[in-house]
Coordinates of C-alpha atoms (C1' of nucleotides) in Angstrom, one line a residue:
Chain I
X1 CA 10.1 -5.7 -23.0
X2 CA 10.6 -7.0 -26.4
X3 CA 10.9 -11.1 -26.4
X4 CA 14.2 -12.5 -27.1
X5 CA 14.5 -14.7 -30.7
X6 CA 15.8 -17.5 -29.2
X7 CA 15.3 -19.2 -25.9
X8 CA 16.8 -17.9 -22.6
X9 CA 14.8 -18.9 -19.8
X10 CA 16.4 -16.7 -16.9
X11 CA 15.5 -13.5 -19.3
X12 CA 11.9 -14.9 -19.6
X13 CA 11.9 -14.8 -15.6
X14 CA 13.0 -11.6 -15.0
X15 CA 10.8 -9.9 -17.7
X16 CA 8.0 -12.1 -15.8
X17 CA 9.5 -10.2 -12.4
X18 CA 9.7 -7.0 -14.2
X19 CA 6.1 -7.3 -15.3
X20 CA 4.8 -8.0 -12.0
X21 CA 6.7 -5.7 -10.2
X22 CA 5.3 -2.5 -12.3
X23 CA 1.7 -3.7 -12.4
X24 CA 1.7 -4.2 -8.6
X25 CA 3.4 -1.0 -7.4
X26 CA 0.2 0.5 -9.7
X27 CA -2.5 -1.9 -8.7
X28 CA -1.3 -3.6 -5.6
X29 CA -0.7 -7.5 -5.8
X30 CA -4.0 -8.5 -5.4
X31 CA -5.6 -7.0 -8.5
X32 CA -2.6 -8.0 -10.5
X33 CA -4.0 -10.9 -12.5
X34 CA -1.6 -13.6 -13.4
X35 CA -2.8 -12.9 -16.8
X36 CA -1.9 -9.7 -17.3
X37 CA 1.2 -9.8 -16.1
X38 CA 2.3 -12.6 -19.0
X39 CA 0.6 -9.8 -21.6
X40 CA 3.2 -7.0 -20.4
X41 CA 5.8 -9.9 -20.3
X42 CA 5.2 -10.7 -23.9
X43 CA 4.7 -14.2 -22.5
X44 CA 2.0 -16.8 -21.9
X45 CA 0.7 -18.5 -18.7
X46 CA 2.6 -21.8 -19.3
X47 CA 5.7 -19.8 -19.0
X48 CA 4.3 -18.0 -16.0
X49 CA 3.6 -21.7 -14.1
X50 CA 6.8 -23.1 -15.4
X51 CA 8.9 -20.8 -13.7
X52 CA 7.0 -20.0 -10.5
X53 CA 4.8 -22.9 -8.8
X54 CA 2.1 -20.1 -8.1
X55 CA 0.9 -16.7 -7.8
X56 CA 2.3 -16.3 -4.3
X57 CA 6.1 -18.0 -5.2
X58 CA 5.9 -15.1 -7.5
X59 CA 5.3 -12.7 -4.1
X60 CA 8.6 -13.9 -2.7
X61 CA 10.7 -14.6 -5.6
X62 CA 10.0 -10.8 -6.4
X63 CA 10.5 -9.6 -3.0
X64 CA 13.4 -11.4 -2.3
X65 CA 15.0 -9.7 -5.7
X66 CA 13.7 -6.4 -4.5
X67 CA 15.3 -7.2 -1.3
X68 CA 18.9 -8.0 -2.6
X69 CA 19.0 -5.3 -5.0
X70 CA 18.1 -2.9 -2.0
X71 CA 20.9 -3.9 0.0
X72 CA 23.7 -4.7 -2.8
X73 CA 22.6 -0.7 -3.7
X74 CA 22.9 0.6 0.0
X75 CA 26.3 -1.6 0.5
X76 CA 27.6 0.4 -2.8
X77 CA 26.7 3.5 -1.7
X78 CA 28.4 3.1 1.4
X79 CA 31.2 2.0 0.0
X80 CA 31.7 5.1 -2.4
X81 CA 30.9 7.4 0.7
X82 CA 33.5 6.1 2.8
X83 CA 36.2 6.5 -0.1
X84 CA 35.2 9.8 -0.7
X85 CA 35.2 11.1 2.6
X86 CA 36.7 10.0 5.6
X87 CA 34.7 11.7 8.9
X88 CA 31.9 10.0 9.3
X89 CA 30.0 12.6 9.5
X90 CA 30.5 13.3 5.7
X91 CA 29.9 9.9 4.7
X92 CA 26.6 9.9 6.4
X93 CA 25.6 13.3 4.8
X94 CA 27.5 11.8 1.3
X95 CA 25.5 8.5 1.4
X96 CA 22.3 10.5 1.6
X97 CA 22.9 12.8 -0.9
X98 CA 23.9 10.1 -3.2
X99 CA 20.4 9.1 -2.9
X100 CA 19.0 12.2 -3.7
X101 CA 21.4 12.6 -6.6
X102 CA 19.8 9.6 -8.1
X103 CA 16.6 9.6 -7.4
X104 CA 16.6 13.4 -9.1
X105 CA 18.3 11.7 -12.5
X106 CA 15.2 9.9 -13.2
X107 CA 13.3 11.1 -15.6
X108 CA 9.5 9.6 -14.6
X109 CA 8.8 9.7 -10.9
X110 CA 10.0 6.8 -8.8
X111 CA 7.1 3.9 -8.8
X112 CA 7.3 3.3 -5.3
X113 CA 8.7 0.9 -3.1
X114 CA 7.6 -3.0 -3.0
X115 CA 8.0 -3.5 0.5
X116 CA 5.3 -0.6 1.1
X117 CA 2.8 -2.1 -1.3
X118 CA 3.2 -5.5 0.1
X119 CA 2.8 -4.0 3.9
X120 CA -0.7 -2.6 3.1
X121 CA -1.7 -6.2 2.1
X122 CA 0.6 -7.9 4.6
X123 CA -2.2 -10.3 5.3
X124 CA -2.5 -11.7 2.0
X125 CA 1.2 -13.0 2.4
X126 CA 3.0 -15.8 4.1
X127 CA 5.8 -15.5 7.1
X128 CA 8.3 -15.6 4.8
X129 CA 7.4 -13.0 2.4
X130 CA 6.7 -10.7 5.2
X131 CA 10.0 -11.5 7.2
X132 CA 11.6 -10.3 3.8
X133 CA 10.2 -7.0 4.7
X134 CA 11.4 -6.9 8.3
X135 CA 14.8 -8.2 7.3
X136 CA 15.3 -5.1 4.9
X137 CA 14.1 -2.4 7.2
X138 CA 16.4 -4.1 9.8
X139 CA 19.1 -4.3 7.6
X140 CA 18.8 -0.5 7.1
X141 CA 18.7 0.0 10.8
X142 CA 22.1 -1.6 11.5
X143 CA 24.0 -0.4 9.0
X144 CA 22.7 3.5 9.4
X145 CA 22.7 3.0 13.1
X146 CA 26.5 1.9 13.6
X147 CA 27.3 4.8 11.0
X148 CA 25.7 7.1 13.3
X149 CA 27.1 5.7 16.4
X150 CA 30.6 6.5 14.7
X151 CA 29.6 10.1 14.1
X152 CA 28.8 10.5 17.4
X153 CA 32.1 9.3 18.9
X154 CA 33.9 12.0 17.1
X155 CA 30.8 14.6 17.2
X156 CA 29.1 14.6 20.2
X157 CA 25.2 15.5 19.5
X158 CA 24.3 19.1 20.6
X159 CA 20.8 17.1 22.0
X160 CA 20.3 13.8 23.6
X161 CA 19.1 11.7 20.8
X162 CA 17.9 8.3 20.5
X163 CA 20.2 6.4 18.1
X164 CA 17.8 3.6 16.8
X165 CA 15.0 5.7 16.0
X166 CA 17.7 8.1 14.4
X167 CA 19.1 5.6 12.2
X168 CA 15.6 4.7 11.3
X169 CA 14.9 8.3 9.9
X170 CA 16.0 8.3 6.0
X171 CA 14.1 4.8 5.8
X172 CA 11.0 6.4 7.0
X173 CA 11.7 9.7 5.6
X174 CA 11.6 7.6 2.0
X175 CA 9.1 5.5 1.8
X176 CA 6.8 8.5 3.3
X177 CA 8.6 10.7 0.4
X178 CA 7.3 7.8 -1.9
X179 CA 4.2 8.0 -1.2
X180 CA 4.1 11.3 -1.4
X181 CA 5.9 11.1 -5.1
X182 CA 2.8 9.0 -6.5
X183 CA 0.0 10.8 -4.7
X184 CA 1.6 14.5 -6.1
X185 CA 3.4 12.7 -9.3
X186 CA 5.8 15.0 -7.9
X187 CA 9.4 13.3 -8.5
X188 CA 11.5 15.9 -6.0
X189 CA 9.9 14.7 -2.8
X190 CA 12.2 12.9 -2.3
X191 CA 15.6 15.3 -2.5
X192 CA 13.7 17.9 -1.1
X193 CA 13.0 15.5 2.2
X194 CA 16.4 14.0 2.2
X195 CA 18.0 17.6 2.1
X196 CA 16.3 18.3 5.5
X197 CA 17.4 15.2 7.1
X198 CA 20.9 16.1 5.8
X199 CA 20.2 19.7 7.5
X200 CA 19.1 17.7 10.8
X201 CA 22.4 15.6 11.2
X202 CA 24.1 18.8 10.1
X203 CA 22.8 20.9 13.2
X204 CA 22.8 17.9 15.7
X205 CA 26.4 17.2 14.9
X206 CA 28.4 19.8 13.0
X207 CA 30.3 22.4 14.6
X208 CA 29.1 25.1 16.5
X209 CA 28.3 28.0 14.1
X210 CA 29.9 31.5 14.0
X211 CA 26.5 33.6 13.4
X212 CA 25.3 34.2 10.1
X213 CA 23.2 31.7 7.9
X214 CA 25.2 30.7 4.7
X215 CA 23.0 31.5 1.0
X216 CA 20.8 29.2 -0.1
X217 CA 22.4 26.5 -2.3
Chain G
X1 CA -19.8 -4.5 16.3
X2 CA -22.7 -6.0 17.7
X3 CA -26.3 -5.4 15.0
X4 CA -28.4 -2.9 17.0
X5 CA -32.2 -4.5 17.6
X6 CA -34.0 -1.6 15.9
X7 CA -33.2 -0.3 12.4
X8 CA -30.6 2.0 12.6
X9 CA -29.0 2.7 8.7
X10 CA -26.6 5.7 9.7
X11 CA -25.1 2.8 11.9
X12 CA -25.0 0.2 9.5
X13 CA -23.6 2.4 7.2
X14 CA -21.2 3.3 9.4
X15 CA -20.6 -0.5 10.6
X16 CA -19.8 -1.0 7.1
X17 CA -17.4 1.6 6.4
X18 CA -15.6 0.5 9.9
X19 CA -15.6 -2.7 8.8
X20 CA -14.1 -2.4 5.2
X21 CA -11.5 0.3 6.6
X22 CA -10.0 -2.5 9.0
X23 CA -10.2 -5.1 6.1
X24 CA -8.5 -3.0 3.7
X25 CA -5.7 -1.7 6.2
X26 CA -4.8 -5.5 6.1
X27 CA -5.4 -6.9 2.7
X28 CA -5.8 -4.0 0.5
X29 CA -9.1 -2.4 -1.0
X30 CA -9.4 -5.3 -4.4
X31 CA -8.6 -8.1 -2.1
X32 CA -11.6 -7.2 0.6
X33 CA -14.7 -8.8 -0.6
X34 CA -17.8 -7.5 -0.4
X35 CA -18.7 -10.5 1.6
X36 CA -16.2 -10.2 4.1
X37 CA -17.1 -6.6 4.5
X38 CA -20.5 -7.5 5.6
X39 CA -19.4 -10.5 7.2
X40 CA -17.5 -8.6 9.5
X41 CA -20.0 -5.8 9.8
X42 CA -22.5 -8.5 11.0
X43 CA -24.8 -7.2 7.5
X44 CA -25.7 -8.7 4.9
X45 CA -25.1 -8.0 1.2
X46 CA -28.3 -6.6 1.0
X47 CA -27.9 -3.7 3.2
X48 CA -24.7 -3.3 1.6
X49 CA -25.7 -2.2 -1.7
X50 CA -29.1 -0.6 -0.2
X51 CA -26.3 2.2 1.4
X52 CA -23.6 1.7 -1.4
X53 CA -24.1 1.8 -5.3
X54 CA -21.0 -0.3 -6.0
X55 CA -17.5 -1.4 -4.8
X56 CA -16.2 1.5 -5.7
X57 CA -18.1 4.0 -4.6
X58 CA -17.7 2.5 -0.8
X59 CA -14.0 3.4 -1.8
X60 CA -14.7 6.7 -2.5
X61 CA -17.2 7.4 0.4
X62 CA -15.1 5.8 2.7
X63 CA -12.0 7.7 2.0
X64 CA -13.7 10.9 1.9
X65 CA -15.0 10.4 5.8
X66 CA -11.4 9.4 6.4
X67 CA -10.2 12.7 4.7
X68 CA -12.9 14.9 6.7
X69 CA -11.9 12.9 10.0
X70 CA -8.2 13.7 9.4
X71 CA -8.8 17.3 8.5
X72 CA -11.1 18.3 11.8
X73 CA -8.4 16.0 13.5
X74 CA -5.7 18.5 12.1
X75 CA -7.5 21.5 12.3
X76 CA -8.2 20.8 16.2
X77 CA -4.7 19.9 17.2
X78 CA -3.1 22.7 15.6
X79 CA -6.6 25.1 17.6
X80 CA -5.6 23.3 21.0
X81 CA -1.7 24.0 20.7
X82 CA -2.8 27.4 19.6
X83 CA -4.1 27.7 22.8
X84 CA -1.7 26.7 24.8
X85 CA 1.3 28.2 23.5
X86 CA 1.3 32.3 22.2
X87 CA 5.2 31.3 19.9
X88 CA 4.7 29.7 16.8
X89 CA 7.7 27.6 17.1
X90 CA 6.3 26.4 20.5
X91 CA 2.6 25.8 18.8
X92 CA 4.4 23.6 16.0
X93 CA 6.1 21.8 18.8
X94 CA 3.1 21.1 20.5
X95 CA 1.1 20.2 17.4
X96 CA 3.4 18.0 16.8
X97 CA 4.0 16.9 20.4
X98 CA -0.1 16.0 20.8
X99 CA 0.5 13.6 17.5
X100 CA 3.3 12.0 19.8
X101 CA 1.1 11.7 22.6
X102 CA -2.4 10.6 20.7
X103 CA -0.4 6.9 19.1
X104 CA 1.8 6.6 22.5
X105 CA -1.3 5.9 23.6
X106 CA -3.4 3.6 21.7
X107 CA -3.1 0.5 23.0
X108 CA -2.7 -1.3 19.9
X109 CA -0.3 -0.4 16.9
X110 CA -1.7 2.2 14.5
X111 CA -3.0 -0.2 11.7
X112 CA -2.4 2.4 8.9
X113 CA -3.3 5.2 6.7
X114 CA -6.0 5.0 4.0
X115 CA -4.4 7.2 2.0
X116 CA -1.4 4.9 2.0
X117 CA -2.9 1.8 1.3
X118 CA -5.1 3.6 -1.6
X119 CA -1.9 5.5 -3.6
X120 CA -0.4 1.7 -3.5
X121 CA -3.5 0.7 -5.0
X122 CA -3.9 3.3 -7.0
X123 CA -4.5 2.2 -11.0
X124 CA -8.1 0.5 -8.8
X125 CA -10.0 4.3 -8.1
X126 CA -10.9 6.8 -10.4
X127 CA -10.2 10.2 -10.8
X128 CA -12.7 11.7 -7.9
X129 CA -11.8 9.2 -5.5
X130 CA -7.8 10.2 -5.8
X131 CA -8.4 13.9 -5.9
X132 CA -9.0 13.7 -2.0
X133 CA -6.0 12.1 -1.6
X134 CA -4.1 15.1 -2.9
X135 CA -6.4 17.7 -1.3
X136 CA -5.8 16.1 2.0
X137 CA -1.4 16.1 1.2
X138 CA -2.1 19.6 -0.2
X139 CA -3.9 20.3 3.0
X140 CA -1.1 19.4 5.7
X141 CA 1.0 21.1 2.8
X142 CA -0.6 24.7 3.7
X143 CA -1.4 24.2 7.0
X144 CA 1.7 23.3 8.2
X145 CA 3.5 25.6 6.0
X146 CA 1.5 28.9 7.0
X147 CA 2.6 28.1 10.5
X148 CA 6.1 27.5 9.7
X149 CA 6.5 30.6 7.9
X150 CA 5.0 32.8 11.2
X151 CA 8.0 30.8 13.1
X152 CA 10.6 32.1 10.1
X153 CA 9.6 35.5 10.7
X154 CA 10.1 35.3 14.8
X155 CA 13.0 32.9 14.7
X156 CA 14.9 33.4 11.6
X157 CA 16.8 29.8 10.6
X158 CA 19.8 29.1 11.1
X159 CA 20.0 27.5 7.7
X160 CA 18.7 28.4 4.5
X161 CA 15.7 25.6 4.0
X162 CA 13.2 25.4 1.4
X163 CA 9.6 25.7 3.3
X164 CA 7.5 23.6 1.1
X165 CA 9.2 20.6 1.9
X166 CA 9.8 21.2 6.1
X167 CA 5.9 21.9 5.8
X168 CA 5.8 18.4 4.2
X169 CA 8.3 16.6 6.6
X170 CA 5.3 15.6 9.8
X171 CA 3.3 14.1 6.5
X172 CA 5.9 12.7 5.3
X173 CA 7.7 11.3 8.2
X174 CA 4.6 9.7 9.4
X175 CA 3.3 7.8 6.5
X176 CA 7.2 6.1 7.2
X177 CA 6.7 5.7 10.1
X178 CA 3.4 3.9 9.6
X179 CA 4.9 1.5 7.2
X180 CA 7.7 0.6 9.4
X181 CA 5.0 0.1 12.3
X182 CA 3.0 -2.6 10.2
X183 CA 6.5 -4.0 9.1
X184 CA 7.9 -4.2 13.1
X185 CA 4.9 -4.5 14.7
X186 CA 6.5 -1.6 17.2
X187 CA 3.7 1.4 17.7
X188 CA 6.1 3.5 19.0
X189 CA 7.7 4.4 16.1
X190 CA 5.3 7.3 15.1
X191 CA 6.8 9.2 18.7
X192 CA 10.3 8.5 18.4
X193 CA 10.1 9.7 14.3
X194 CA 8.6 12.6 15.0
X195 CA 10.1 13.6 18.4
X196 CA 13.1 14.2 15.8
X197 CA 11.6 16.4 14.0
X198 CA 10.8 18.4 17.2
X199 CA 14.6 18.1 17.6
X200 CA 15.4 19.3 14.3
X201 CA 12.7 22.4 14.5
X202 CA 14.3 23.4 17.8
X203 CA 17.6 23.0 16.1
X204 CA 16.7 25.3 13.1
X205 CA 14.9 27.9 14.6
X206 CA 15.4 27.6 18.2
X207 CA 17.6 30.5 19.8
X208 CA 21.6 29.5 19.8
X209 CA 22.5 27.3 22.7
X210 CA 26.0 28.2 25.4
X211 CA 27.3 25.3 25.3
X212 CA 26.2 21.9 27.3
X213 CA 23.5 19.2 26.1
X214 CA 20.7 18.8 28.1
X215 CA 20.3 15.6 29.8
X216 CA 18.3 13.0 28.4
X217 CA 14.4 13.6 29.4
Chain O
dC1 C1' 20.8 -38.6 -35.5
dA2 C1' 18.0 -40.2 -31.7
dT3 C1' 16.4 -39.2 -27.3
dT4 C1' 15.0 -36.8 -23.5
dA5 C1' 14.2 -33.1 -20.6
dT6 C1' 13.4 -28.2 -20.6
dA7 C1' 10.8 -24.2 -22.0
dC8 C1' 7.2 -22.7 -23.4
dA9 C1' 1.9 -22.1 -25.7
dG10 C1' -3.0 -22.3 -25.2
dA11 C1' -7.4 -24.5 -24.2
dC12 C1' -9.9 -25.6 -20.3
dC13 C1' -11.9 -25.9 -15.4
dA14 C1' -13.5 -25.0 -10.7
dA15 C1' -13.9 -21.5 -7.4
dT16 C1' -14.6 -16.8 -6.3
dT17 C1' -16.7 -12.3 -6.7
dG18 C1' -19.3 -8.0 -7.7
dG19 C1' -23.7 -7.3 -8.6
dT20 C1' -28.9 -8.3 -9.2
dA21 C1' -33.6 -9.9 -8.4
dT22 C1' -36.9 -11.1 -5.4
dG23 C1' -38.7 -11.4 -1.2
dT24 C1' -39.6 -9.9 3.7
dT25 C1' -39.8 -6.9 7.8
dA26 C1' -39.8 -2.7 10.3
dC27 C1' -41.7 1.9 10.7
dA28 C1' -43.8 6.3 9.6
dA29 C1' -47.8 8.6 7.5
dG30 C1' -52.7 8.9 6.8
Chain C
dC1 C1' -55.6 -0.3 11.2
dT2 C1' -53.9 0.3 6.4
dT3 C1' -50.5 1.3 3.3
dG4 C1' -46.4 2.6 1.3
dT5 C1' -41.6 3.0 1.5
dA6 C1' -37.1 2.4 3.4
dA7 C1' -34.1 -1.1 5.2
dC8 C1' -32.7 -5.0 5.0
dA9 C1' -32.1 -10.6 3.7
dT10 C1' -31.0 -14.3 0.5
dA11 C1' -30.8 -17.0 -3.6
dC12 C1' -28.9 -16.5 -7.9
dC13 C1' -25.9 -15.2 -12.1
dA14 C1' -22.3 -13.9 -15.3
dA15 C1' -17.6 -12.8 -15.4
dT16 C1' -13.1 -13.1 -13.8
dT17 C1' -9.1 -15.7 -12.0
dG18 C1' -5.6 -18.9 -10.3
dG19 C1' -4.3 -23.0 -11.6
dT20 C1' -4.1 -27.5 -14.6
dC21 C1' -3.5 -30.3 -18.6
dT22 C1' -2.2 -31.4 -23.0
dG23 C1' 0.5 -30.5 -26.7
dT24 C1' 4.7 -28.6 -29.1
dA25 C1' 9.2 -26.7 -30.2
dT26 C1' 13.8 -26.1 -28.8
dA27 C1' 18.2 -27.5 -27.1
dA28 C1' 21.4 -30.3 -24.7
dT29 C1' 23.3 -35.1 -24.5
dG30 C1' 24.9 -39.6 -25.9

DNA sequence: CATTATACAGACCAATTGGTATGTTACAAG
DNA sequence: CTTGTAACATACCAATTGGTCTGTATAATG
């Protein structure tokens, strides 16, 4: 937040990224004025037009951050679930609850997700901005959906399920938990919707049960 | 779409309110113009702010005949599979099964939910205009909830769940499945979302299963 | 130290936009 | 038919906004 004493360019960027990005998940990108976001930056508009040719190179360069960040963050969590467990199973169930573990540390609720609040102005956007978007949710599919595929070679599903659209359930499951989030400024939605998923895959693939329901956690 | 030859204000009003909803589903409430509002109404400025005060309170009017639209929408679904099935479990099914059926359907993808693109937006409405936002989550919220907990009573769970947040899941799971919709461009993905969460009620409260999956349907 | 390019700062501009003011036309009441 | 009012239409305005232009300070380079 606070400007730097001496010059460093690539922080001046990001804090012009970081500005954007919280005015826009709050008033969408359109009403975000160029102007304000250089106030919350600390900066001025020559800095603004120095580093980004215009108002919609900002769109992508933030995006594309957003983007990279998203996937660097689902890589690592993947990563630590597989070393901690080694069924699959478990490192589904691990990978979302790593999710929900982080998302309940935060102390305000989450903001929301760029690629949603770009989505509901997709047409103000070029191709490249939006194919960002599609890349990401892609991404998600692909990596969830060859987890899953794993899980169900050693765990045969107790129902005929569709494997893409099952893969595609924690994405959807969050960015509806989001939206919920900001329209209750309730900051559990998410956990509390992950935990059923993890319930879900727990039914559809764990072992048959001997009887009686285990106590709440 | 096409300007009725006598003077007919409920329909221009409501040519108006069509008009903006599409515009906004695709470039967000600040970026639609008055202009293109009427432009696309086939209206004039004029008329607009003969039947509107301002900007904003089109917002607020048109979200609240979204909200009422969504709620009799609700509240007739969950009175037809009330109908047609005596078991909660099997009504919840089927509520949730006539969602499936209603955006199978439509012929083009669902462009969106208002609520959506507002809570993305939402620094842009005051306080009155927000409040139907969270009446209409906190709607689904006890609708859905009341009839989940007459299925708990019949069909105890086979896990311990919380029942605020499966009463959330349908909400949930379809403003996710909205977004990834817009993002793909595939209106299927409202059915194939939320046939899991069919799978998952069965899987909860359905009675224990001998043995072998079904086959696919 | 001189030079030059980078990294800003801030005044300025043209276009857009919500809103208004004024006029005109349909339609119902008397 | 007259008249008044609701339902528009359109020209116009002030404010906002993305973007530019000019100027300046910093820092790397020779």
């Amino acid at each position: 937040m606070d400007a730097p004493r001496t010059r460093d360019p690539e922080r001046t960027r990001e804090r012009i990224l970081d500005s954007a990005q919280a005015l826009i998940l709050d008033h969408g990108f359109s009403a975000t004025t160029v102007d304000a976001v250089v106030g919350r930056a600390g900066t001025t508009k020559g800095a603004f037009f120095h580093h980004f040719g215009s108002k919609s190179d900002l769109a992508r360069a933030l995006v594309e951050r957003y983007a990279a960040l998203d996937r660097s963050h689902l890589e690592e969590s993947l990563a630590r679930a597989e070393k901690l467990a080694s069924d699959p199973l478990q490192q589904v169930l691990l990978l979302i609850a790593l999710y929900e573990e982080e998302f309940e540390a935060m102390d305000e609720p989450f903001p929301g997700c760029l690629f949603a609040s770009y989505i509901y102005e997709s047409k103000l956007f070029d191709t490249a901005t939006l194919e960002v978007l599609r890349d990401s949710t892609l991404l998600w599919r692909r990596v969830m959906r060859a987890k899953l595929e794993e899980v169900a070679a050693l765990h045969p599903p107790r129902r005929a399920v569709d494997m893409e659209s099952l893969a595609d359930l924690f994405y959807s499951l969050s960015e509806g938990a989001f939206i919920m989030t900001k329209t209750l400024g309730d900051k559990t939605m998410l956990a509390r919707q992950a935990r059923h998923l993890r319930t879900y895959l727990e039914l559809l693939f764990g072992p048959a049960e001997a009887g009686a329901t285990p106590p709440p956690s």
